[in-house]
mmCIF file of C-alpha atoms in Angstrom:
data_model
loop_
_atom_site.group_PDB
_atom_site.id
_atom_site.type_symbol
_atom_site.label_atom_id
_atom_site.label_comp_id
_atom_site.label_asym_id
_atom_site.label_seq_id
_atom_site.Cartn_x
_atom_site.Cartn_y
_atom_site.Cartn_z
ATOM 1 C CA UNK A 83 -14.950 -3.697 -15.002
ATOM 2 C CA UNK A 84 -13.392 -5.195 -18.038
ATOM 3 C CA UNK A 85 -9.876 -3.201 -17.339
ATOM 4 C CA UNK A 86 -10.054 -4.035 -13.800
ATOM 5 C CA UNK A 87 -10.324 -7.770 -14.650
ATOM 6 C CA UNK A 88 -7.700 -7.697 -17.297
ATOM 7 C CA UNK A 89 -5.115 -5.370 -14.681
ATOM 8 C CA UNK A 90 -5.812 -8.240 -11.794
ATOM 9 C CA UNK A 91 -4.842 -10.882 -14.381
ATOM 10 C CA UNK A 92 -1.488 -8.792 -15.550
ATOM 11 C CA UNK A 93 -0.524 -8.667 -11.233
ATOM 12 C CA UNK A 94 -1.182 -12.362 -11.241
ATOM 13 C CA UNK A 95 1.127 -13.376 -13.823
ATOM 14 C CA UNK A 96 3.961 -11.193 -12.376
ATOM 15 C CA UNK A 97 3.588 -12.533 -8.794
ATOM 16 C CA UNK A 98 3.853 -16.041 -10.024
ATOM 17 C CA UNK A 99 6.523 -14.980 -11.773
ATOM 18 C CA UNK A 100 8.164 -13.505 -8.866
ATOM 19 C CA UNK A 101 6.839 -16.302 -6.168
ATOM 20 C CA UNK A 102 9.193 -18.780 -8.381
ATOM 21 C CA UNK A 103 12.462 -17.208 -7.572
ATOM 22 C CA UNK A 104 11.706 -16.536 -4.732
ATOM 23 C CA UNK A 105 14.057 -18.345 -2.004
ATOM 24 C CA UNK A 106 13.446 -19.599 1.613
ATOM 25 C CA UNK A 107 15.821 -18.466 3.359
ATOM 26 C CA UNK A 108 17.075 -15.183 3.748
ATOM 27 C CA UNK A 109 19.305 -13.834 0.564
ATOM 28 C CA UNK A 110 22.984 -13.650 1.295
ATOM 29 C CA UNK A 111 23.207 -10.067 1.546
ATOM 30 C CA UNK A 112 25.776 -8.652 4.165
ATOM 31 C CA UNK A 113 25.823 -4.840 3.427
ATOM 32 C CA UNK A 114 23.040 -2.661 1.885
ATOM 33 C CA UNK A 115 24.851 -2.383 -1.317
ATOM 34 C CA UNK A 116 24.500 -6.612 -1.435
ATOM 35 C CA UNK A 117 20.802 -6.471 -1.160
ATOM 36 C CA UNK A 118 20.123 -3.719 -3.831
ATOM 37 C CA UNK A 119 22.400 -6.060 -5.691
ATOM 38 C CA UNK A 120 20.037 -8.787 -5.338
ATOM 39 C CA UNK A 121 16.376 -7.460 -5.224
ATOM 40 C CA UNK A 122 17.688 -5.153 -8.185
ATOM 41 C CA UNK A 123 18.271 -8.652 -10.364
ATOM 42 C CA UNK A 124 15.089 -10.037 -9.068
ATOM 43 C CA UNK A 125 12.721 -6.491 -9.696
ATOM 44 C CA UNK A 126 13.524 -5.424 -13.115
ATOM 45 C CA UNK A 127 12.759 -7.981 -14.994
ATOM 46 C CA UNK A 128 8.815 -8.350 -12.761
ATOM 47 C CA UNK A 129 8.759 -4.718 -12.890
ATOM 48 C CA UNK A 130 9.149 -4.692 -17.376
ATOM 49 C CA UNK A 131 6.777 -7.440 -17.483
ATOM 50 C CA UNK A 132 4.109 -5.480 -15.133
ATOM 51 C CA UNK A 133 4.687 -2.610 -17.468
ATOM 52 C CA UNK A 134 4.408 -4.427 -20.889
ATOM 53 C CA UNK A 135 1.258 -5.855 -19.631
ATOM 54 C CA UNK A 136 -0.444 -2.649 -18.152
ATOM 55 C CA UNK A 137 0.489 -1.037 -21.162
ATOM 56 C CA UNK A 138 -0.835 -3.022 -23.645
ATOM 57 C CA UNK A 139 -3.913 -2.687 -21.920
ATOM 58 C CA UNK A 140 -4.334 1.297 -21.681
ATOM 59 C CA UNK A 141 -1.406 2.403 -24.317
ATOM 60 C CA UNK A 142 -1.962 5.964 -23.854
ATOM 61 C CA UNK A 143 -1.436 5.876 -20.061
ATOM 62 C CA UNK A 144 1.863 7.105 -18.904
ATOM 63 C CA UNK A 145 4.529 5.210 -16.651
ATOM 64 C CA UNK A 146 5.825 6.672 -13.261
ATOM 65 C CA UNK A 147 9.285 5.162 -13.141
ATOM 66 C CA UNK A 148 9.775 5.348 -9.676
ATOM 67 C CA UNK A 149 7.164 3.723 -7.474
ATOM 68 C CA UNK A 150 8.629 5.347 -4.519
ATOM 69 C CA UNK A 151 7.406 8.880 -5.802
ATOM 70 C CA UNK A 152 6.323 11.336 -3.037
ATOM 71 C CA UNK A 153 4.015 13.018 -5.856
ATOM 72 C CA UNK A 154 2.311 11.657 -8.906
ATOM 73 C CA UNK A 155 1.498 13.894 -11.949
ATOM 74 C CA UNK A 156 -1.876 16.064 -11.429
ATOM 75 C CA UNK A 157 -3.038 15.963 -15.182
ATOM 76 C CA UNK A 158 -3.387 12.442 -17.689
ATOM 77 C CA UNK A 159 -3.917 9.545 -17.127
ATOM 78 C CA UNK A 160 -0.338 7.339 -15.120
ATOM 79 C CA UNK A 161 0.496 4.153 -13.823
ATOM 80 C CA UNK A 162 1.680 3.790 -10.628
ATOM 81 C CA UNK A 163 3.046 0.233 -10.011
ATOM 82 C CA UNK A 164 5.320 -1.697 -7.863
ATOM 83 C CA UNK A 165 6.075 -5.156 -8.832
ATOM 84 C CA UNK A 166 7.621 -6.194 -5.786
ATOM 85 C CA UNK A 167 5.859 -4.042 -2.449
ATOM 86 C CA UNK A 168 7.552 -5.352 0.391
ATOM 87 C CA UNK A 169 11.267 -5.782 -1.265
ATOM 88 C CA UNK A 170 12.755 -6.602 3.002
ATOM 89 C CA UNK A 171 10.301 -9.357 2.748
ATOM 90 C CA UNK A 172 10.799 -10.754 -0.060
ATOM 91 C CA UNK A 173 14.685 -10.845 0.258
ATOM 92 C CA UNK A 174 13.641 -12.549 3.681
ATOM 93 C CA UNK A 175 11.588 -15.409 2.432
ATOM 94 C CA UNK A 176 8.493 -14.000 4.446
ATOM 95 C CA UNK A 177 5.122 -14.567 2.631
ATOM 96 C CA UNK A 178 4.004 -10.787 3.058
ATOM 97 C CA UNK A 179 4.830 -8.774 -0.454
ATOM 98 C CA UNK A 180 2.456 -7.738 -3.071
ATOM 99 C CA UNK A 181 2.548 -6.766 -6.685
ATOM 100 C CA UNK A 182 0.548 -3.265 -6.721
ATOM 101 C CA UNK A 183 -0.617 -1.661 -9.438
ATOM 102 C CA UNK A 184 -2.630 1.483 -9.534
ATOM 103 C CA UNK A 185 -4.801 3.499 -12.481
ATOM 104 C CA UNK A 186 -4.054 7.590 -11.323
ATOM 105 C CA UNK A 187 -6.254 10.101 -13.590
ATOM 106 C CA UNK A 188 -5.717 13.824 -13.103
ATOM 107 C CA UNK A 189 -3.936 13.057 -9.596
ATOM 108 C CA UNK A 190 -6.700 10.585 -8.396
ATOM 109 C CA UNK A 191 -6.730 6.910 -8.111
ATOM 110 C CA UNK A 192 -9.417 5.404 -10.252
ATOM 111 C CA UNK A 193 -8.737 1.846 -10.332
ATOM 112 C CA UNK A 194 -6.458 -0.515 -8.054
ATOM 113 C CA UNK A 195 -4.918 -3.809 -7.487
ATOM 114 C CA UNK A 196 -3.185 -5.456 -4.631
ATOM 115 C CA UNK A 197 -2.469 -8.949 -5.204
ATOM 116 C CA UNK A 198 -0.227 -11.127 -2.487
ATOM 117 C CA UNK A 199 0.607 -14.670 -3.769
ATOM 118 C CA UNK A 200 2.218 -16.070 -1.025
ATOM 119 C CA UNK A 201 -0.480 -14.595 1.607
ATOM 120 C CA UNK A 202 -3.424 -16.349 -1.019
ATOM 121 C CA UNK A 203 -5.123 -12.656 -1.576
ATOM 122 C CA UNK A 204 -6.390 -9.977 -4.159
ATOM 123 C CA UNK A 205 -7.807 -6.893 -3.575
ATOM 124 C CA UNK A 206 -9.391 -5.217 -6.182
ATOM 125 C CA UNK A 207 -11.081 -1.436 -6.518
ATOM 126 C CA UNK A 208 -12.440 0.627 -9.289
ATOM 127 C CA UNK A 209 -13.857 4.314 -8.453
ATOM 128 C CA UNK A 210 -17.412 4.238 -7.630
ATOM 129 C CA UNK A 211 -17.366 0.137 -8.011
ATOM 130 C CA UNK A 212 -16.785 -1.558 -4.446
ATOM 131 C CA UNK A 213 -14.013 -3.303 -3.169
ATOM 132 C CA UNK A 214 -13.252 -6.957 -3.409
ATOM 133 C CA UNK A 215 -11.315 -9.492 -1.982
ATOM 134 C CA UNK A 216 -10.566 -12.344 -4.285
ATOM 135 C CA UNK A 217 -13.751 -11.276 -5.914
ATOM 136 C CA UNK A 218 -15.883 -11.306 -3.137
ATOM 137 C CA UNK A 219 -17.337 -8.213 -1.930
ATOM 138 C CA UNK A 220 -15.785 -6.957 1.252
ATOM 139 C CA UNK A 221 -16.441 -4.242 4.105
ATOM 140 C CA UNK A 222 -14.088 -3.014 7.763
ATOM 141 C CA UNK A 223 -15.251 -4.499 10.314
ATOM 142 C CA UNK A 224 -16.949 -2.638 13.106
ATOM 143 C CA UNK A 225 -15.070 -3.140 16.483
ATOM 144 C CA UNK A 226 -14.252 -1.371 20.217
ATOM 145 C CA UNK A 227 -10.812 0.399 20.044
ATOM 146 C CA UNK A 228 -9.546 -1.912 22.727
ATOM 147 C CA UNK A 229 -10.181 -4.633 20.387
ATOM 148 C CA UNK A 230 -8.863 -2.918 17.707
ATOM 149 C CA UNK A 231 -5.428 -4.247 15.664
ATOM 150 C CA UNK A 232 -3.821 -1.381 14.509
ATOM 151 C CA UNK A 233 -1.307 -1.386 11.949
ATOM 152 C CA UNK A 234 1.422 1.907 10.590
ATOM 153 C CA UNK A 235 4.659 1.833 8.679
ATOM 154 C CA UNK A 236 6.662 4.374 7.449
ATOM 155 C CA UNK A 237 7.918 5.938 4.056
ATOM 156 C CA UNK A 238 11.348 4.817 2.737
ATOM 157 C CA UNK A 239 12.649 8.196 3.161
ATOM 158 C CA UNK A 240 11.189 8.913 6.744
ATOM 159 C CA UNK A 241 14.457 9.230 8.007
ATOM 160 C CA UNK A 242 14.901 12.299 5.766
ATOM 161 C CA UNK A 243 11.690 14.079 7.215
ATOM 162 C CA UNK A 244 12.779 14.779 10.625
ATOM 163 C CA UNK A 245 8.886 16.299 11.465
ATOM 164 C CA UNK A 246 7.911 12.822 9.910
ATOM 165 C CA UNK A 247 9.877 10.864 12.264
ATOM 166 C CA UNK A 248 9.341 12.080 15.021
ATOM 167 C CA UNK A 249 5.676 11.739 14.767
ATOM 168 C CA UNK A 250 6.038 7.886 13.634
ATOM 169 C CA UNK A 251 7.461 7.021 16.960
ATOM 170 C CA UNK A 252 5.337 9.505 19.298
ATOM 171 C CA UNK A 253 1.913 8.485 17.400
ATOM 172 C CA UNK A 254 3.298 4.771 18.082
ATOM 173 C CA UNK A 255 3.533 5.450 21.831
ATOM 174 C CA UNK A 256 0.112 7.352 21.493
ATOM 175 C CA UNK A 257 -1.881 4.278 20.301
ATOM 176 C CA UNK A 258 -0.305 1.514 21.837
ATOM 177 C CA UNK A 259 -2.381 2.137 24.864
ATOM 178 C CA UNK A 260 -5.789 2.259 23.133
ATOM 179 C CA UNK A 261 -5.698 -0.846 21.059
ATOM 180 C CA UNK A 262 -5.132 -4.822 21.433
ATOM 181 C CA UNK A 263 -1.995 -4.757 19.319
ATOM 182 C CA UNK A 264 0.329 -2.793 16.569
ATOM 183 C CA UNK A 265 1.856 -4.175 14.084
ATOM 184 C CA UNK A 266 3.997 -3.472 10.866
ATOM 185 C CA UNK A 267 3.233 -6.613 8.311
ATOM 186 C CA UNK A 268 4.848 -5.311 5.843
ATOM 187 C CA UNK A 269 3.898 -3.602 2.286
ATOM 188 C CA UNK A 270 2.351 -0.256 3.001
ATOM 189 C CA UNK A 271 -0.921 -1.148 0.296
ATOM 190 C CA UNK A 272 -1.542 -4.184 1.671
ATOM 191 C CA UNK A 273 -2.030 -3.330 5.360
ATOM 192 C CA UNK A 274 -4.497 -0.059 4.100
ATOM 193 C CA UNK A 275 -6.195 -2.911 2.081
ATOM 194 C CA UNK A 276 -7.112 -4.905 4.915
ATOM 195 C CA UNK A 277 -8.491 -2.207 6.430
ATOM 196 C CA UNK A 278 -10.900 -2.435 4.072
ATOM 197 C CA UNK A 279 -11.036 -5.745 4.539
ATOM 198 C CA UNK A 280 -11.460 -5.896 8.202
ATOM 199 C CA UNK A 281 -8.382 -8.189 9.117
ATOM 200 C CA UNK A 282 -7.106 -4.955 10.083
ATOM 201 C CA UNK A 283 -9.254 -2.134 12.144
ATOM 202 C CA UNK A 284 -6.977 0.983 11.424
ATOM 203 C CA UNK A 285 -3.387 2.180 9.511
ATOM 204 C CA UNK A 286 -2.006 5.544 9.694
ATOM 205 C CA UNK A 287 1.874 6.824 8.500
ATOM 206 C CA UNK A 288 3.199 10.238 8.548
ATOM 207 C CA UNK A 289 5.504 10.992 5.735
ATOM 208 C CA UNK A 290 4.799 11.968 1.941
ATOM 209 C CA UNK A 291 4.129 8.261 0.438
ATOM 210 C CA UNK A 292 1.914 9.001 -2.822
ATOM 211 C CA UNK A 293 3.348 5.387 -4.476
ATOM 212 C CA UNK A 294 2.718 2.997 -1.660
ATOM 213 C CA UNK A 295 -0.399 4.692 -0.489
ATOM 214 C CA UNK A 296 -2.280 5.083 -3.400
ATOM 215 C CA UNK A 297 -3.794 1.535 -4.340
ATOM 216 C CA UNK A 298 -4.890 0.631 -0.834
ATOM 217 C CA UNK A 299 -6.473 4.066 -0.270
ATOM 218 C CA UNK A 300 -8.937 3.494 -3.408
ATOM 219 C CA UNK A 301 -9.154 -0.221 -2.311
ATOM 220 C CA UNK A 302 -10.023 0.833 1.788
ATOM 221 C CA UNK A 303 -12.771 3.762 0.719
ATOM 222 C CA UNK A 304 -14.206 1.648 -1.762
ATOM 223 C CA UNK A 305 -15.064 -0.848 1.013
ATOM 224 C CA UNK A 306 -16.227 1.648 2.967
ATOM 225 C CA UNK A 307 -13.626 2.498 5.698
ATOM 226 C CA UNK A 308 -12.614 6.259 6.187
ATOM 227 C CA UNK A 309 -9.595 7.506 4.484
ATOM 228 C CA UNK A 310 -8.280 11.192 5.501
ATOM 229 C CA UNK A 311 -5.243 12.580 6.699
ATOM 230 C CA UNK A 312 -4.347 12.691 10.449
ATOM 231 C CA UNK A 313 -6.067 15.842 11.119
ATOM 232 C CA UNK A 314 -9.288 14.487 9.891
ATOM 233 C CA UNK A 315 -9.071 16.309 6.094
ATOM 234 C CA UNK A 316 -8.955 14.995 2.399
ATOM 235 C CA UNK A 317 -6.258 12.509 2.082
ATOM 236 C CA UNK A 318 -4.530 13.252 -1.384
ATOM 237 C CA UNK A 319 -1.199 11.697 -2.890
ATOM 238 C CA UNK A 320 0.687 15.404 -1.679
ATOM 239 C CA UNK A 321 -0.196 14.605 1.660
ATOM 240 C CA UNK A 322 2.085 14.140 4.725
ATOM 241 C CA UNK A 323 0.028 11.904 6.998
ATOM 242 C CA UNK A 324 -2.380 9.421 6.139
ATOM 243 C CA UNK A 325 -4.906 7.095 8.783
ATOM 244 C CA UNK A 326 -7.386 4.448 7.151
ATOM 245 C CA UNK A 327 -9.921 3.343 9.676
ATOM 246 C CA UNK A 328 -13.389 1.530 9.854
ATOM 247 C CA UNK A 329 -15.942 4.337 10.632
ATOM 248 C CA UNK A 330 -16.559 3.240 13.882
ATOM 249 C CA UNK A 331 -12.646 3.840 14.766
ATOM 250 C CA UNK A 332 -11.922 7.099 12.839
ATOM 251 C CA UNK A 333 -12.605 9.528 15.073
ATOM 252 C CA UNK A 334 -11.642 7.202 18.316
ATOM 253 C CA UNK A 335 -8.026 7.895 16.131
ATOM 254 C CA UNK A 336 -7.718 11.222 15.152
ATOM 255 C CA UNK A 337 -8.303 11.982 18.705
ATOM 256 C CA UNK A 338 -5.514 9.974 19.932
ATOM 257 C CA UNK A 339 -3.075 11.440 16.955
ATOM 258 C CA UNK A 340 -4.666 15.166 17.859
ATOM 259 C CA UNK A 341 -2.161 14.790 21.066
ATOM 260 C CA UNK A 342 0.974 14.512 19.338
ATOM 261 C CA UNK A 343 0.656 17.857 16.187
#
């Protein structure tokens, strides 16, 4: 617990950092190339301080440079971090971003943290330990489909993965009629977190997205929701689907996605 403690208190000190640049208003970015320009000035230097923190506290672990990985390494101990989940938002002065950082061992995520200054919350996981929420124990909450808010996003690269896409937008018309709303609020760890937290009933994505998914997958089981892949099996960082649910929902789910393979 010591390591978890000392990893939330590492994401802290990088979202404040990052909550103090951070403008209200949009950033004046007119072309793609404008905002890379921007988030790119902003995200280094959060992204070297995550990483001389993390690694002063487990020196031997290695560093995945790119957070956006598809795959992470299947032997030693890794880091997989993003300092700034949620970059569109955070251009946009919206509140909902999140410094992740995740603990992978032989492929596996064995400790997690999503912390989200501007929303006021920190999830927290360690394999075999619980979930928390701002220290607090937490659990999904157990609700009717029809009362269900559902959330989904997609990978960076979706549009890339034609089989990908075209399951995002049929699974989207597939559960819209089941559940009280859909919505995308942003960074892809966060939403799977509050699954486990029970502001949100159920998440799925199709698309290979190892770096986004992995800290709110430990953070979601831990709490006690169901984490798979969309045909019901082992969810692992090589997969190319992904659904987070309370156990009361999973199944209602991965009947309604069943329609669309």
């Amino acid at each position: 617990m010591e390591l978890l403690a000392e990893t939330v208190e590492a994401v802290r000190v990088v979202g404040d950092h990052l909550v103090g640049r951070q403008g209200t208003e949009p950033a004046p970015a007119v072309t793609l190339a404008d905002a890379l320009e921007v988030f790119t000035a902003l995200d280094d230097p959060a992204s070297a301080l995550l990483r001389e923190r993390l690694t002063r506290l487990r020196p031997g672990a290695g560093w995945l440079e790119d957070e956006l990985a598809s795959r992470v390494p299947a032997d030693g101990e890794w880091w997989v971090c993003d300092a700034t989940d949620g970059a569109v938002q955070y251009l946009h002065g919206m509140p909902h971003w999140a410094v992740t950082a995740t603990l992978v061992r032989d492929g596996e995520p064995v400790l997690a943290v999503v912390h989200a200054p501007r929303v006021g919350a920190t999830y927290a996981a360690e394999l075999g330990g619980g979930a928390v929420l701002d220290g607090r124990a937490m659990a999904p909450a157990r609700r009717e489909l029809s009362a269900a808010v559902a959330a989904t996003s997609q990978p960076p690269l979706v549009a890339q993965d034609p089989v990908a896409l075209r399951r995002a937008g049929e699974s989207l018309s597939a559960v819209l009629p089941w559940v009280l709303a859909v919505r995308n609020l942003g960074p892809t760890a966060l939403q799977v977190a509050q699954v486990g937290s029970g502001h949100l009933s159920l998440f799925w994505e199709y698309g290979s997205d190892a770096g986004n998914l992995l800290p709110g997958a430990l953070i979601a089981r831990e709490a006690g929701a169901r984490v798979t892949d969309a045909r019901g099996g082992r969810w692992t960082p090589a997969a190319d689907s992904f659904v987070a649910a309370a156990p009361s929902l999973h199944g209602d789910l991965l009947a309604v996605l069943r329609e669309i393979e």
